[in-house]
Amino acid sequence: MANDDSVVTGLSGRYARALFELATEAKQLDEVAGDLRGLSGALAESEDLRRLVDSPVLSRDEQGRAMAAIMDAMQAHNLTRNTVALLAQQRRLFVLDTIISDYLRLLASHRGETTAEVTSARALSDSELDKLRATLKDIVGRDVAVETEVDPDLLGGLVVRIGSRMLDSSIRTKLQRLELAMKGAG
């Protein structure tokens, strides 16, 4: 396994690393990753869920009960359920999205993959993600795990980050460049 110490850091990194180690021992890396991807998708799609995890007003018990119901609906594995319950009890649900990203980064590092952070104006279909993975694999020369985020402000196109490299083909950036060019010409 690659040295994961530099892959994740901080509070979210500690939780992600602990969950990763438990999932490794239980041989449930993929199951937990599937749960976390589902939870990440739910966070991206549901304003109510984002408010729930970010709320300083709701009690630990209220957050815990709500998240337990979500875990039940998702039929999440016990490791995922217990981690989310612990986060609710410790009032750390606000870092859940970062913990998910950190866990997926640890998993990618464990498998010798590179992680690409992809931001798009809309959710990408499975076939689009498959094509993107294949293209990125050709570019970097190894398997690429893709973490997606939706930002409607991009208007269209993609922003892809792999390590310190970034490719920005978003319409927003193209319009900003055009605006700068027009200011310079005028």
PDB file of C-alpha atoms in Angstrom:
ATOM      1  CA  MET A   1       0.000   0.000   0.000  1.00  0.00           C
ATOM      2  CA  ALA A   2       1.210   3.516  -0.765  1.00  0.00           C
ATOM      3  CA  ASN A   3       2.069   5.838   2.089  1.00  0.00           C
ATOM      4  CA  ASP A   4      -1.297   7.396   2.872  1.00  0.00           C
ATOM      5  CA  ASP A   5      -0.037   9.960   5.382  1.00  0.00           C
ATOM      6  CA  SER A   6       0.168  12.713   2.760  1.00  0.00           C
ATOM      7  CA  VAL A   7      -3.115  11.752   1.084  1.00  0.00           C
ATOM      8  CA  VAL A   8      -5.381  13.012   3.887  1.00  0.00           C
ATOM      9  CA  THR A   9      -4.836  15.396   6.777  1.00  0.00           C
ATOM     10  CA  GLY A  10      -6.690  17.203   9.520  1.00  0.00           C
ATOM     11  CA  LEU A  11      -9.853  16.273  11.391  1.00  0.00           C
ATOM     12  CA  SER A  12     -11.587  14.700   8.410  1.00  0.00           C
ATOM     13  CA  GLY A  13      -8.434  12.770   7.557  1.00  0.00           C
ATOM     14  CA  ARG A  14      -8.314  11.177  11.017  1.00  0.00           C
ATOM     15  CA  TYR A  15     -11.912   9.969  10.741  1.00  0.00           C
ATOM     16  CA  ALA A  16     -11.405   8.802   7.149  1.00  0.00           C
ATOM     17  CA  ARG A  17      -8.207   6.943   8.047  1.00  0.00           C
ATOM     18  CA  ALA A  18      -9.883   5.231  11.027  1.00  0.00           C
ATOM     19  CA  LEU A  19     -12.834   4.158   8.871  1.00  0.00           C
ATOM     20  CA  PHE A  20     -10.458   2.977   6.141  1.00  0.00           C
ATOM     21  CA  GLU A  21      -8.454   0.873   8.599  1.00  0.00           C
ATOM     22  CA  LEU A  22     -11.626  -0.690  10.039  1.00  0.00           C
ATOM     23  CA  ALA A  23     -12.970  -1.390   6.545  1.00  0.00           C
ATOM     24  CA  THR A  24      -9.631  -2.956   5.581  1.00  0.00           C
ATOM     25  CA  GLU A  25      -9.710  -5.257   8.618  1.00  0.00           C
ATOM     26  CA  ALA A  26     -13.331  -6.226   7.881  1.00  0.00           C
ATOM     27  CA  LYS A  27     -12.584  -6.635   4.152  1.00  0.00           C
ATOM     28  CA  GLN A  28     -15.375  -4.176   3.351  1.00  0.00           C
ATOM     29  CA  LEU A  29     -13.476  -1.442   1.525  1.00  0.00           C
ATOM     30  CA  ASP A  30     -15.769  -1.488  -1.510  1.00  0.00           C
ATOM     31  CA  GLU A  31     -18.980  -1.798   0.501  1.00  0.00           C
ATOM     32  CA  VAL A  32     -18.101   1.222   2.637  1.00  0.00           C
ATOM     33  CA  ALA A  33     -16.991   3.142  -0.469  1.00  0.00           C
ATOM     34  CA  GLY A  34     -20.364   2.404  -2.081  1.00  0.00           C
ATOM     35  CA  ASP A  35     -22.197   3.660   1.005  1.00  0.00           C
ATOM     36  CA  LEU A  36     -20.083   6.807   1.068  1.00  0.00           C
ATOM     37  CA  ARG A  37     -20.603   7.485  -2.639  1.00  0.00           C
ATOM     38  CA  GLY A  38     -24.352   7.134  -2.118  1.00  0.00           C
ATOM     39  CA  LEU A  39     -24.209   9.492   0.836  1.00  0.00           C
ATOM     40  CA  SER A  40     -22.122  11.962  -1.159  1.00  0.00           C
ATOM     41  CA  GLY A  41     -24.700  11.902  -3.948  1.00  0.00           C
ATOM     42  CA  ALA A  42     -27.482  12.484  -1.437  1.00  0.00           C
ATOM     43  CA  LEU A  43     -25.563  15.437   0.032  1.00  0.00           C
ATOM     44  CA  ALA A  44     -25.084  16.898  -3.445  1.00  0.00           C
ATOM     45  CA  GLU A  45     -28.760  16.529  -4.346  1.00  0.00           C
ATOM     46  CA  SER A  46     -30.533  17.380  -1.080  1.00  0.00           C
ATOM     47  CA  GLU A  47     -30.491  20.864   0.380  1.00  0.00           C
ATOM     48  CA  ASP A  48     -32.348  19.488   3.431  1.00  0.00           C
ATOM     49  CA  LEU A  49     -29.630  16.912   4.079  1.00  0.00           C
ATOM     50  CA  ARG A  50     -26.919  19.570   3.765  1.00  0.00           C
ATOM     51  CA  ARG A  51     -28.813  21.728   6.280  1.00  0.00           C
ATOM     52  CA  LEU A  52     -29.105  18.740   8.617  1.00  0.00           C
ATOM     53  CA  VAL A  53     -25.377  17.979   8.652  1.00  0.00           C
ATOM     54  CA  ASP A  54     -24.410  21.656   8.925  1.00  0.00           C
ATOM     55  CA  SER A  55     -26.997  22.637  11.558  1.00  0.00           C
ATOM     56  CA  PRO A  56     -25.642  23.921  14.869  1.00  0.00           C
ATOM     57  CA  VAL A  57     -29.247  24.157  16.126  1.00  0.00           C
ATOM     58  CA  LEU A  58     -30.232  20.483  15.989  1.00  0.00           C
ATOM     59  CA  SER A  59     -29.223  18.382  18.980  1.00  0.00           C
ATOM     60  CA  ARG A  60     -26.854  15.440  18.730  1.00  0.00           C
ATOM     61  CA  ASP A  61     -29.789  13.090  19.248  1.00  0.00           C
ATOM     62  CA  GLU A  62     -31.894  14.745  16.528  1.00  0.00           C
ATOM     63  CA  GLN A  63     -29.036  14.595  14.052  1.00  0.00           C
ATOM     64  CA  GLY A  64     -28.257  11.028  15.093  1.00  0.00           C
ATOM     65  CA  ARG A  65     -31.865   9.844  14.630  1.00  0.00           C
ATOM     66  CA  ALA A  66     -32.175  11.564  11.253  1.00  0.00           C
ATOM     67  CA  MET A  67     -28.887  10.130  10.002  1.00  0.00           C
ATOM     68  CA  ALA A  68     -29.806   6.657  11.334  1.00  0.00           C
ATOM     69  CA  ALA A  69     -33.017   6.804   9.294  1.00  0.00           C
ATOM     70  CA  ILE A  70     -31.003   7.775   6.210  1.00  0.00           C
ATOM     71  CA  MET A  71     -28.540   4.929   6.831  1.00  0.00           C
ATOM     72  CA  ASP A  72     -31.500   2.522   7.165  1.00  0.00           C
ATOM     73  CA  ALA A  73     -33.007   3.752   3.900  1.00  0.00           C
ATOM     74  CA  MET A  74     -29.635   3.304   2.177  1.00  0.00           C
ATOM     75  CA  GLN A  75     -29.165  -0.138   3.751  1.00  0.00           C
ATOM     76  CA  ALA A  76     -25.683   1.004   4.737  1.00  0.00           C
ATOM     77  CA  HIS A  77     -23.152  -1.379   6.229  1.00  0.00           C
ATOM     78  CA  ASN A  78     -22.510  -1.314   9.981  1.00  0.00           C
ATOM     79  CA  LEU A  79     -19.121   0.380   9.630  1.00  0.00           C
ATOM     80  CA  THR A  80     -20.709   3.253   7.729  1.00  0.00           C
ATOM     81  CA  ARG A  81     -23.667   3.445  10.133  1.00  0.00           C
ATOM     82  CA  ASN A  82     -21.416   3.469  13.186  1.00  0.00           C
ATOM     83  CA  THR A  83     -19.125   6.118  11.731  1.00  0.00           C
ATOM     84  CA  VAL A  84     -22.038   8.403  10.859  1.00  0.00           C
ATOM     85  CA  ALA A  85     -23.552   7.818  14.323  1.00  0.00           C
ATOM     86  CA  LEU A  86     -20.212   8.717  15.929  1.00  0.00           C
ATOM     87  CA  LEU A  87     -19.981  11.871  13.817  1.00  0.00           C
ATOM     88  CA  ALA A  88     -23.478  12.891  14.931  1.00  0.00           C
ATOM     89  CA  GLN A  89     -22.667  12.158  18.584  1.00  0.00           C
ATOM     90  CA  GLN A  90     -19.418  14.162  18.372  1.00  0.00           C
ATOM     91  CA  ARG A  91     -21.130  17.031  16.452  1.00  0.00           C
ATOM     92  CA  ARG A  92     -18.802  16.433  13.485  1.00  0.00           C
ATOM     93  CA  LEU A  93     -21.353  15.846  10.712  1.00  0.00           C
ATOM     94  CA  PHE A  94     -20.244  19.135   9.153  1.00  0.00           C
ATOM     95  CA  VAL A  95     -17.059  17.381   7.942  1.00  0.00           C
ATOM     96  CA  LEU A  96     -18.911  14.381   6.487  1.00  0.00           C
ATOM     97  CA  ASP A  97     -18.431  15.412   2.856  1.00  0.00           C
ATOM     98  CA  THR A  98     -14.687  15.910   3.392  1.00  0.00           C
ATOM     99  CA  ILE A  99     -14.424  12.580   5.227  1.00  0.00           C
ATOM    100  CA  ILE A 100     -16.040  10.906   2.216  1.00  0.00           C
ATOM    101  CA  SER A 101     -13.537  12.527  -0.162  1.00  0.00           C
ATOM    102  CA  ASP A 102     -10.646  11.594   2.114  1.00  0.00           C
ATOM    103  CA  TYR A 103     -11.794   7.958   2.379  1.00  0.00           C
ATOM    104  CA  LEU A 104     -12.097   7.684  -1.399  1.00  0.00           C
ATOM    105  CA  ARG A 105      -8.619   9.220  -1.764  1.00  0.00           C
ATOM    106  CA  LEU A 106      -7.208   6.657   0.669  1.00  0.00           C
ATOM    107  CA  LEU A 107      -8.897   3.868  -1.273  1.00  0.00           C
ATOM    108  CA  ALA A 108      -7.509   5.164  -4.572  1.00  0.00           C
ATOM    109  CA  SER A 109      -4.007   5.418  -3.090  1.00  0.00           C
ATOM    110  CA  HIS A 110      -4.329   1.894  -1.681  1.00  0.00           C
ATOM    111  CA  ARG A 111      -5.166   0.612  -5.165  1.00  0.00           C
ATOM    112  CA  GLY A 112      -2.428   2.582  -6.909  1.00  0.00           C
ATOM    113  CA  GLU A 113      -4.923   4.881  -8.597  1.00  0.00           C
ATOM    114  CA  THR A 114      -4.725   8.601  -9.118  1.00  0.00           C
ATOM    115  CA  THR A 115      -7.649  10.694  -7.932  1.00  0.00           C
ATOM    116  CA  ALA A 116      -9.162  13.315 -10.206  1.00  0.00           C
ATOM    117  CA  GLU A 117     -11.497  15.936  -8.769  1.00  0.00           C
ATOM    118  CA  VAL A 118     -13.982  16.803 -11.499  1.00  0.00           C
ATOM    119  CA  THR A 119     -16.360  19.748 -11.260  1.00  0.00           C
ATOM    120  CA  SER A 120     -19.107  20.033 -13.850  1.00  0.00           C
ATOM    121  CA  ALA A 121     -22.114  22.270 -14.423  1.00  0.00           C
ATOM    122  CA  ARG A 122     -24.442  19.258 -14.171  1.00  0.00           C
ATOM    123  CA  ALA A 123     -24.243  15.701 -12.907  1.00  0.00           C
ATOM    124  CA  LEU A 124     -22.354  13.449 -15.315  1.00  0.00           C
ATOM    125  CA  SER A 125     -23.936  10.225 -16.560  1.00  0.00           C
ATOM    126  CA  ASP A 126     -22.271   6.864 -15.987  1.00  0.00           C
ATOM    127  CA  SER A 127     -21.222   6.660 -19.645  1.00  0.00           C
ATOM    128  CA  GLU A 128     -19.723  10.170 -19.492  1.00  0.00           C
ATOM    129  CA  LEU A 129     -17.811   9.210 -16.339  1.00  0.00           C
ATOM    130  CA  ASP A 130     -16.527   6.031 -18.013  1.00  0.00           C
ATOM    131  CA  LYS A 131     -15.290   8.019 -21.039  1.00  0.00           C
ATOM    132  CA  LEU A 132     -13.695  10.599 -18.745  1.00  0.00           C
ATOM    133  CA  ARG A 133     -11.918   7.879 -16.719  1.00  0.00           C
ATOM    134  CA  ALA A 134     -10.596   6.281 -19.927  1.00  0.00           C
ATOM    135  CA  THR A 135      -9.352   9.628 -21.258  1.00  0.00           C
ATOM    136  CA  LEU A 136      -7.689  10.533 -17.960  1.00  0.00           C
ATOM    137  CA  LYS A 137      -6.097   7.067 -17.759  1.00  0.00           C
ATOM    138  CA  ASP A 138      -4.550   7.654 -21.204  1.00  0.00           C
ATOM    139  CA  ILE A 139      -3.204  11.014 -20.027  1.00  0.00           C
ATOM    140  CA  VAL A 140      -1.739   9.979 -16.648  1.00  0.00           C
ATOM    141  CA  GLY A 141      -0.844   6.387 -17.505  1.00  0.00           C
ATOM    142  CA  ARG A 142      -2.704   4.640 -14.684  1.00  0.00           C
ATOM    143  CA  ASP A 143      -6.202   4.095 -13.363  1.00  0.00           C
ATOM    144  CA  VAL A 144      -8.023   7.218 -12.242  1.00  0.00           C
ATOM    145  CA  ALA A 145     -10.636   7.415  -9.497  1.00  0.00           C
ATOM    146  CA  VAL A 146     -13.017  10.282 -10.260  1.00  0.00           C
ATOM    147  CA  GLU A 147     -14.604  12.394  -7.525  1.00  0.00           C
ATOM    148  CA  THR A 148     -17.387  14.543  -8.937  1.00  0.00           C
ATOM    149  CA  GLU A 149     -18.901  17.798  -7.800  1.00  0.00           C
ATOM    150  CA  VAL A 150     -21.642  19.850  -9.427  1.00  0.00           C
ATOM    151  CA  ASP A 151     -21.293  23.637  -9.730  1.00  0.00           C
ATOM    152  CA  PRO A 152     -24.019  25.196 -11.904  1.00  0.00           C
ATOM    153  CA  ASP A 153     -22.028  28.460 -11.977  1.00  0.00           C
ATOM    154  CA  LEU A 154     -19.619  26.822 -14.459  1.00  0.00           C
ATOM    155  CA  LEU A 155     -22.416  27.101 -17.074  1.00  0.00           C
ATOM    156  CA  GLY A 156     -20.920  24.161 -19.006  1.00  0.00           C
ATOM    157  CA  GLY A 157     -17.699  22.216 -19.483  1.00  0.00           C
ATOM    158  CA  LEU A 158     -15.456  20.730 -16.807  1.00  0.00           C
ATOM    159  CA  VAL A 159     -12.756  21.604 -14.330  1.00  0.00           C
ATOM    160  CA  VAL A 160     -10.436  18.629 -13.691  1.00  0.00           C
ATOM    161  CA  ARG A 161      -7.811  18.602 -10.928  1.00  0.00           C
ATOM    162  CA  ILE A 162      -5.253  15.814 -10.649  1.00  0.00           C
ATOM    163  CA  GLY A 163      -2.755  16.551  -7.925  1.00  0.00           C
ATOM    164  CA  SER A 164      -1.339  20.003  -8.636  1.00  0.00           C
ATOM    165  CA  ARG A 165      -2.476  20.001 -12.280  1.00  0.00           C
ATOM    166  CA  MET A 166      -5.725  21.625 -13.365  1.00  0.00           C
ATOM    167  CA  LEU A 167      -7.574  21.648 -16.676  1.00  0.00           C
ATOM    168  CA  ASP A 168     -10.354  24.229 -16.867  1.00  0.00           C
ATOM    169  CA  SER A 169     -12.590  23.978 -19.924  1.00  0.00           C
ATOM    170  CA  SER A 170     -15.606  25.593 -18.270  1.00  0.00           C
ATOM    171  CA  ILE A 171     -17.707  28.106 -20.128  1.00  0.00           C
ATOM    172  CA  ARG A 172     -17.447  30.454 -17.128  1.00  0.00           C
ATOM    173  CA  THR A 173     -13.649  30.623 -17.502  1.00  0.00           C
ATOM    174  CA  LYS A 174     -13.882  31.078 -21.265  1.00  0.00           C
ATOM    175  CA  LEU A 175     -16.296  33.983 -20.754  1.00  0.00           C
ATOM    176  CA  GLN A 176     -13.966  35.525 -18.165  1.00  0.00           C
ATOM    177  CA  ARG A 177     -11.044  35.297 -20.614  1.00  0.00           C
ATOM    178  CA  LEU A 178     -13.165  36.848 -23.343  1.00  0.00           C
ATOM    179  CA  GLU A 179     -14.181  39.660 -21.000  1.00  0.00           C
ATOM    180  CA  LEU A 180     -10.533  40.347 -20.142  1.00  0.00           C
ATOM    181  CA  ALA A 181      -9.570  40.322 -23.824  1.00  0.00           C
ATOM    182  CA  MET A 182     -12.353  42.773 -24.643  1.00  0.00           C
ATOM    183  CA  LYS A 183     -11.312  45.113 -21.823  1.00  0.00           C
ATOM    184  CA  GLY A 184      -7.741  45.039 -23.111  1.00  0.00           C
ATOM    185  CA  ALA A 185      -8.851  45.796 -26.686  1.00  0.00           C
ATOM    186  CA  GLY A 186     -11.218  48.612 -25.696  1.00  0.00           C
TER     187      GLY A 186
END
